[in-house]
Structures are given as C-alpha cells and as structure tokens.
GROMACS .gro file of C-alpha atoms in nm:
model
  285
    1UNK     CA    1  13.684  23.962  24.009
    2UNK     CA    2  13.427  23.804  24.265
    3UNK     CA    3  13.575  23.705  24.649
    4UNK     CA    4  13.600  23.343  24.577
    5UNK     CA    5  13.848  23.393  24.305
    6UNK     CA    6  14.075  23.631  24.577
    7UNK     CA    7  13.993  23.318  24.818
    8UNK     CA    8  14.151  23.057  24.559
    9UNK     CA    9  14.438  23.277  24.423
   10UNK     CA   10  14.543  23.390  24.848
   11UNK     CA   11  14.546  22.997  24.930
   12UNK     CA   12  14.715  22.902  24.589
   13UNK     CA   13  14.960  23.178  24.695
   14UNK     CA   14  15.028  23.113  25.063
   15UNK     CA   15  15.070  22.700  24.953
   16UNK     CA   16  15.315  22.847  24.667
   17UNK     CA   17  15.490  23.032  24.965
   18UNK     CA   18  15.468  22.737  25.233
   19UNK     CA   19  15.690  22.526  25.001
   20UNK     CA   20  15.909  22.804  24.915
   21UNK     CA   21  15.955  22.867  25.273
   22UNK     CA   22  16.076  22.549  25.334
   23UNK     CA   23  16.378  22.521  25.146
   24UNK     CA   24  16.471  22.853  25.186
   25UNK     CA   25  16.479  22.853  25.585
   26UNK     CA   26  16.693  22.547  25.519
   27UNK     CA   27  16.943  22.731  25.286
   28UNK     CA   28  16.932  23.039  25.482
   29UNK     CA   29  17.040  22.838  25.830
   30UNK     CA   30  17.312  22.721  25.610
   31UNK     CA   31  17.461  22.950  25.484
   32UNK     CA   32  17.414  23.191  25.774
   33UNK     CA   33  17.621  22.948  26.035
   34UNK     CA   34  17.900  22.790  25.694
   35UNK     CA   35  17.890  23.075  25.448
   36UNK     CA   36  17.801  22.814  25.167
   37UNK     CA   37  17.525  22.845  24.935
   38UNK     CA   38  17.356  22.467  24.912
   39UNK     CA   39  17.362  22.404  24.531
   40UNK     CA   40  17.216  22.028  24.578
   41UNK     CA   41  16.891  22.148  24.724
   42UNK     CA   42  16.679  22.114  24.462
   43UNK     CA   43  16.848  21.766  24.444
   44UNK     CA   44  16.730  21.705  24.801
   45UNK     CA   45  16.390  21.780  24.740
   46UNK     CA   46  16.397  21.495  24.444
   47UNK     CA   47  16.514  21.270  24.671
   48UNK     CA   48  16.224  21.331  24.915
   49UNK     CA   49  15.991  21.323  24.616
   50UNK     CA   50  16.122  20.930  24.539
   51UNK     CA   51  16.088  20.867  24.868
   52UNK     CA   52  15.755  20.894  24.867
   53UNK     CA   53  15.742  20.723  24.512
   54UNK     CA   54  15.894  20.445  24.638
   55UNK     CA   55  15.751  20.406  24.977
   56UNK     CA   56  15.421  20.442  24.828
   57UNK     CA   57  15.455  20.190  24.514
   58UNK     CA   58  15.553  19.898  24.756
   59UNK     CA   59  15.232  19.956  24.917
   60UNK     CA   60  15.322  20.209  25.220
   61UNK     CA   61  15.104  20.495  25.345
   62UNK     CA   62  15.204  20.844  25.182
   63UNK     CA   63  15.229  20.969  25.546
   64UNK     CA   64  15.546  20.704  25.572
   65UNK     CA   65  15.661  20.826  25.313
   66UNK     CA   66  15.696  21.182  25.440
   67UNK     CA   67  15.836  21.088  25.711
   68UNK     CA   68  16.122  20.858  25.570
   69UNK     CA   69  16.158  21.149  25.330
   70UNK     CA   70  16.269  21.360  25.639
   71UNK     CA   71  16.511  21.079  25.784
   72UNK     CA   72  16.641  20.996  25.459
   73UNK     CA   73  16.687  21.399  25.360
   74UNK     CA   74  16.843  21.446  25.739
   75UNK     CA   75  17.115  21.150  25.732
   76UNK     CA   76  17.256  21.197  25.365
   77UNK     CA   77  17.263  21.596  25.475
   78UNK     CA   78  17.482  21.481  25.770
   79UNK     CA   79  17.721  21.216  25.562
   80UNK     CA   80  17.747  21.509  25.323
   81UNK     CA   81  17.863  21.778  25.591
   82UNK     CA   82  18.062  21.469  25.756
   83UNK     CA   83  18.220  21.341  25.440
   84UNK     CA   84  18.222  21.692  25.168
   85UNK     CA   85  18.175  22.032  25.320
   86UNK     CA   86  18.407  21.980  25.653
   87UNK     CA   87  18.704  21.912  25.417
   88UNK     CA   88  18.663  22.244  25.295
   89UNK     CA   89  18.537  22.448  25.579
   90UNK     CA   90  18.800  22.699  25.515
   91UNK     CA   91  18.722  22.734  25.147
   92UNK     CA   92  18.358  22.802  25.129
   93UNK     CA   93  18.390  22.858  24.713
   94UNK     CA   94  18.510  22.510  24.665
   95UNK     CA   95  18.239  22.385  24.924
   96UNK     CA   96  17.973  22.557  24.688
   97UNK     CA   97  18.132  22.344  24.379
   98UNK     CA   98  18.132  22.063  24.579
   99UNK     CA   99  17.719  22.086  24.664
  100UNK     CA  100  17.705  22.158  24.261
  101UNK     CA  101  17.844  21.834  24.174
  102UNK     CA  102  17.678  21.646  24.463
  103UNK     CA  103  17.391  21.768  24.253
  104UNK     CA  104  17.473  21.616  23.911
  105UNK     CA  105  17.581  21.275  24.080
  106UNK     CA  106  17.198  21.248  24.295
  107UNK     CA  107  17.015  21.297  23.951
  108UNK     CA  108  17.243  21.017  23.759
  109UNK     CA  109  17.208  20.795  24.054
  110UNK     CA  110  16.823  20.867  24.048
  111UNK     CA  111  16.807  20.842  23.637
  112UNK     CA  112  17.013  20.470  23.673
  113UNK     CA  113  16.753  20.360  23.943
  114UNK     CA  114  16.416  20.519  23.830
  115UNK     CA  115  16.501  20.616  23.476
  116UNK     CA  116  16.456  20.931  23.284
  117UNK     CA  117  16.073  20.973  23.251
  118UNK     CA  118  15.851  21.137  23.456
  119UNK     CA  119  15.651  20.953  23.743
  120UNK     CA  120  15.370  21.019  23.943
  121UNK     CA  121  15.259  21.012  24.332
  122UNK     CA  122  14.842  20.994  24.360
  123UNK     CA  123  14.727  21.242  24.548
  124UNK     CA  124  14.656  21.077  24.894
  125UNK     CA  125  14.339  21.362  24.987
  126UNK     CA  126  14.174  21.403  24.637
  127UNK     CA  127  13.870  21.569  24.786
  128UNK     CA  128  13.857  21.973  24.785
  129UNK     CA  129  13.625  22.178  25.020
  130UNK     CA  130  13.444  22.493  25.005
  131UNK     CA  131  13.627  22.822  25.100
  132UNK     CA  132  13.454  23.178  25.046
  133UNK     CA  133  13.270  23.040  24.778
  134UNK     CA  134  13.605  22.856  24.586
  135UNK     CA  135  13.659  22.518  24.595
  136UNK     CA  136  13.998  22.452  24.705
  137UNK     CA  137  14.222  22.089  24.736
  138UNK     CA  138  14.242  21.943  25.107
  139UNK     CA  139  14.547  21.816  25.005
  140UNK     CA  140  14.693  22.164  24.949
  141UNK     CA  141  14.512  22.284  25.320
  142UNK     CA  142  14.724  22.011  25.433
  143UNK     CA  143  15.077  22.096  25.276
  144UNK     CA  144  14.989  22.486  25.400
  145UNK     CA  145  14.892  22.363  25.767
  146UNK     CA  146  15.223  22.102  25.795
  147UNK     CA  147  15.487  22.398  25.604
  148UNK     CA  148  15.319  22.614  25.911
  149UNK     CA  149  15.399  22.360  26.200
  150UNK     CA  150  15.735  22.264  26.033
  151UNK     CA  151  15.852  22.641  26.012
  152UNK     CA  152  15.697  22.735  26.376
  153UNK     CA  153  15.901  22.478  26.541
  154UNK     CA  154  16.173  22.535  26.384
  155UNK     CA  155  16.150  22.939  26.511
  156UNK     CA  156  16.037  22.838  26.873
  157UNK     CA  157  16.388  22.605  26.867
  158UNK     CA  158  16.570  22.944  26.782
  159UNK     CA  159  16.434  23.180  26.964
  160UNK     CA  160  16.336  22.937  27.308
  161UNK     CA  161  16.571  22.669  27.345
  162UNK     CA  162  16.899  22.611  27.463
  163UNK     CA  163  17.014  22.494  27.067
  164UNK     CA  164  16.858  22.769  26.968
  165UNK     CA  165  17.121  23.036  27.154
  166UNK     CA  166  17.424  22.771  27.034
  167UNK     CA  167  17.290  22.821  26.645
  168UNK     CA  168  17.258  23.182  26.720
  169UNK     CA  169  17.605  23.223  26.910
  170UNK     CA  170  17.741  23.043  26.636
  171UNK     CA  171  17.597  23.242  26.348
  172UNK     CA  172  17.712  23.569  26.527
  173UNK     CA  173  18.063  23.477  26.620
  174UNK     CA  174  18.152  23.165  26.566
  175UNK     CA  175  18.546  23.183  26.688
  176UNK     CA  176  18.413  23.306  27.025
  177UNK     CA  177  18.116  23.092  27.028
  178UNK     CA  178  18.338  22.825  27.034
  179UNK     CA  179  18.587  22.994  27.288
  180UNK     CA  180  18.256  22.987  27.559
  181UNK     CA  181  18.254  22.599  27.455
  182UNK     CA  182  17.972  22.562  27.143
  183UNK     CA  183  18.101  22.259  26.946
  184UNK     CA  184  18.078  22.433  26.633
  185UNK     CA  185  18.126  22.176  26.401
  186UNK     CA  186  17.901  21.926  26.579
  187UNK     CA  187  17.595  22.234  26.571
  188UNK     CA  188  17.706  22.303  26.190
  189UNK     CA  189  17.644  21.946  26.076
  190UNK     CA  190  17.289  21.925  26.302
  191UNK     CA  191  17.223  22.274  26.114
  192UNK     CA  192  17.310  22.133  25.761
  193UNK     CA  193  17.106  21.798  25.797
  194UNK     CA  194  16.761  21.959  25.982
  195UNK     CA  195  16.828  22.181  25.608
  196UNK     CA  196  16.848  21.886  25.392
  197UNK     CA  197  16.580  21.725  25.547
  198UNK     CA  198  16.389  22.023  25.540
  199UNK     CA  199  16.423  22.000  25.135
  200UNK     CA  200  16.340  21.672  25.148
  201UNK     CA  201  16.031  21.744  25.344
  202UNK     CA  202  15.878  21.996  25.067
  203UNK     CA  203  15.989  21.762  24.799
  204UNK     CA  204  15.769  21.496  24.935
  205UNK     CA  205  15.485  21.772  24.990
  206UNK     CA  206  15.490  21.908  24.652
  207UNK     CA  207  15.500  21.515  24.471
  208UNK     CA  208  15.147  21.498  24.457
  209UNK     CA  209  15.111  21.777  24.264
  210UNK     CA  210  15.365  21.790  24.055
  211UNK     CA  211  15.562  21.513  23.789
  212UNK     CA  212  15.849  21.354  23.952
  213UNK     CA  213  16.194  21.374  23.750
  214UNK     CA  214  16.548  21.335  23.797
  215UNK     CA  215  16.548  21.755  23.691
  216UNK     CA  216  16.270  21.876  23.911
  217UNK     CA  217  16.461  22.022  24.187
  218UNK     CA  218  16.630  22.230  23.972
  219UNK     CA  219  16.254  22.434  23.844
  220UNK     CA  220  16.204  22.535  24.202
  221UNK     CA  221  16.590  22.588  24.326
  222UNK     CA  222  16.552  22.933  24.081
  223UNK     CA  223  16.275  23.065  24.348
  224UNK     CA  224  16.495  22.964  24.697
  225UNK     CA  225  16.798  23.106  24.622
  226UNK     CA  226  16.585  23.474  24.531
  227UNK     CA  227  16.399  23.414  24.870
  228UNK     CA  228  16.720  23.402  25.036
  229UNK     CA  229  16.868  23.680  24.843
  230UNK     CA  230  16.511  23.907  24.911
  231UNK     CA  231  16.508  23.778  25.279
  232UNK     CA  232  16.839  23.878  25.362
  233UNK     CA  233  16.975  23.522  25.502
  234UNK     CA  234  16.755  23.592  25.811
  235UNK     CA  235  16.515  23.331  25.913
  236UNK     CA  236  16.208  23.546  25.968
  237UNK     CA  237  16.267  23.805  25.657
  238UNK     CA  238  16.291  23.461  25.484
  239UNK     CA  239  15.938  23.392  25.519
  240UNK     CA  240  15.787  23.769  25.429
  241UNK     CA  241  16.021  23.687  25.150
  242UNK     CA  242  15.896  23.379  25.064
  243UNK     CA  243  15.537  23.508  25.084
  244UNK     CA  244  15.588  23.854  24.915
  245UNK     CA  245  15.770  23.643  24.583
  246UNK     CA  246  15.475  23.392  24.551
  247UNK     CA  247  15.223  23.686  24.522
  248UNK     CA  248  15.466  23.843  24.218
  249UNK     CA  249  15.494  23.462  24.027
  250UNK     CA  250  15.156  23.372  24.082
  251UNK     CA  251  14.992  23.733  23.994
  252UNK     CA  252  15.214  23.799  23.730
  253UNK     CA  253  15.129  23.431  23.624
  254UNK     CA  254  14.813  23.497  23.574
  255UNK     CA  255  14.827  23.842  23.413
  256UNK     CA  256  15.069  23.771  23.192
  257UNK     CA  257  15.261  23.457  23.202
  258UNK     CA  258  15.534  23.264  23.352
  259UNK     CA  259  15.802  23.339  23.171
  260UNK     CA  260  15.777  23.722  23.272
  261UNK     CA  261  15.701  23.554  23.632
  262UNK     CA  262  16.056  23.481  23.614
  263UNK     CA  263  16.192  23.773  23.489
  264UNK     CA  264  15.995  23.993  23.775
  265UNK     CA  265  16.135  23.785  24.069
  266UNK     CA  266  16.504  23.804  23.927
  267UNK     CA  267  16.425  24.179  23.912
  268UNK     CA  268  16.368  24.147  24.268
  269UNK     CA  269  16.634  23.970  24.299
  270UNK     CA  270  16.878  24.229  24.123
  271UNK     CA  271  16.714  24.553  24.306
  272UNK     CA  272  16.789  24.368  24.676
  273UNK     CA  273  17.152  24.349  24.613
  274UNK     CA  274  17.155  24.670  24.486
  275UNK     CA  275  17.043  24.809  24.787
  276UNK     CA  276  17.210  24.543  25.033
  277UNK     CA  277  17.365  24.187  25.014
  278UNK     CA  278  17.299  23.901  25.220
  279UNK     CA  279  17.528  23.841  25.532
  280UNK     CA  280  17.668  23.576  25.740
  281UNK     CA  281  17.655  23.832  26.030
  282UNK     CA  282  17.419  23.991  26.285
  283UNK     CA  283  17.111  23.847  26.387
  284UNK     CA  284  16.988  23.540  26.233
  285UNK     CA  285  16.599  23.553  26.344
   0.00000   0.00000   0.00000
C-alpha cells in the first residue's frame, strides 16, 4: 500500500463525504427547527441533477446549471413548506408522509418528462492532476472545494449573523423565540428551502459522475438519514459524521464490498441510537 494509493482513497473519501455533507446539513436544519424528517430529499437532489441535464442539453454552461439547480431546489422547497408541511405543523408524522409522497409524485413527473432510462451529464473538467503521486479528477477537487465553501457559509450564517441567533433561538425554544418576536414560521420556511436547495446543489455536483434516473435520489438518501442519525441532528457533529461514514463505505468497499458497506453503516446507525437518539433540542451547532 504505497502513499499515492492513501492520497487517492483520502480524496475519494473526503469528495464521498462533501456530498454527504450536503444533504445531511440540509435535513439536519430541518428537522432540528420542524421535527420532520425530509423523505423527498433524495427527490431533490434528482431534480438538481435534471437541472443540469436540461440546462446543459439546450446548450447552457454546466456552471448555469448549478446554479438554477440551487434556485430551482430553493423555490419548490419554499412552495412545499408554503403549500404541504405548514398544514400540518402540529402533526409532524403526517408531515413526514406527506414529504414521502411528494417523493413518489417528483419521480413520475420526472419519468413523464425525461422517461425511465438513465441519462448522462459530460463531465465539464475531464482533466485529472497529480496528487502525492495519484492522479486524481479536477472535477472531483472542484465538487470537494465548492461542498467546503457551501458548508462554511452556511456555519459562519449560524454562528455570526443576526439569522443565525433567530435559527438558533428557534431551534432551542421555539414558543419563546417567538414570544421575543422571531417569525417562526417565516425562519422555518427560509430554513426548509436553503435545505432543499442544498439537495439540489449536491445533486447537480454528483451528475457528472454518476447516471441520472428518476430513482437515484433514493441510492444516496440511505447514507443522509445515518449521517443525521450518527451526527446527532447537530450541524457540526453532522459533518465528523458525514466524514467518519464515508471512510467505513469506501474502506469497507474496497476490502470487501458494498453490500457489507451497507450493512456496517446501518450498524452504525443501530449502535448510535442505542446509546442516544437524535433531538430537536439543545444546541444546534
């Protein structure tokens, strides 16, 4: 085992992880401040796959793409608060079942439109450059580097700005955030779209690399919910979370395979809420 393999297997790992992250902050914010568990993200990170189908195929750079990804991922999350989960804010169960058939409608709306088969995005930085002896995709570099800035900003808004104590009031106390004037339901929907457009965001990442179905949310949905679970529902255990479960599927990948990849992260899954469970209470950073 020679350094350049480590090299490629720690980047493969920490791009695994950057993606991972990415949803997972998004369901973690959400269910942290609404005490529902988004069922349709995997859905949302199809949609911001198509978007950069789509924007791409008519002849649009992949970066525009991205980006309508993000607006796209951010205004449906807001029509969806808006429209399904604010009719049941005081019945979180049925607001779970309602994200779970949100779900099943996106992918038939996406099979009528696109069809069933798989598609693919080309890679818009084919090139690869030379790490510690590996040679390693710029494209991935790039999905690492933009999961980094994505996730940083969205810590230095919690932790430095003036939204950032309203999203924390709220996730601690909500009733008397709301008696010191936070307009809670305004800050939940903001919450709820920045995490549908942050699903969105790694779809679009991960659609060079991957195929693009109407199903593919669903392969990496598995992963998020055991980051949450393992992270505890707070934004920064999210992320050692995030990083700690792509080092088990990747290593145990490549030992043994990927089935028993899966079975080793739902054992971490099972052994966390042994020990604890995740909360909607007490610090969310």
């Amino acid at each position: 085992m020679d350094f350049a393999f480590l090299v490629d297997q720690g980047l493969g790992i920490l791009a695994t992880a950057s993606v991972s992250a990415l949803v997972a902050m998004g369901l973690a914010l959400s269910f942290r401040l609404m005490g529902i568990i988004n069922l349709a993200s995997g859905d949302f990170m199809m949609i911001g796959a198509y978007s950069v189908l789509t924007f791409v195929a008519i002849g649009l750079p992949y970066v525009v793409g991205v980006l309508a990804a993000c607006v796209i991922g951010f205004l449906l999350g807001a029509l969806t608060e808006r429209g399904l989960l604010q009719r049941f804010s005081r019945a979180p169960e049925l607001a779970i079942l309602g994200t779970f058939g949100l779900g099943i409608v996106i992918r038939q709306v996406v099979e009528l439109i696109y069809g069933k088969n798989f598609q693919f995005v080309e890679n818009p930085l084919p090139g690869s450059v030379e790490i510690g002896g590996a040679e390693f995709s710029i494209y991935r570099l790039v999905l690492i580097g933009v999961s980094v800035v994505v996730i940083g900003a969205l810590l230095l808004v919690l932790t430095l700005t003036p939204l950032g104590v309203k999203v924390r009031a709220v996730a601690a106390d909500g009733d008397l955030a709301e008696t010191l004037g936070v307009r809670s339901r305004r800050l939940k929907l903001v919450v709820f779209a920045v995490s549908t457009a942050m699903a969105s965001l790694a779809g679009s990442l991960i659609a060079p690399l991957t195929n693009v179905g109407p199903g593919m949310g669903n392969a990496y949905l598995f992963v998020m919910f055991v980051v949450v679970i393992v992270g505890g529902a707070r934004v920064s255990m999210v992320l050692v979370a995030a990083l700690a479960i792509a080092i088990v599927q990747n290593v145990t990948t490549l030992v043994v395979d990927s089935l028993v990849a899966k079975l080793a992260i739902l054992a971490m899954a099972f052994i966390v809420l042994a020990a604890s469970r995740p909360s909607t209470k007490g610090a969310i950073v």
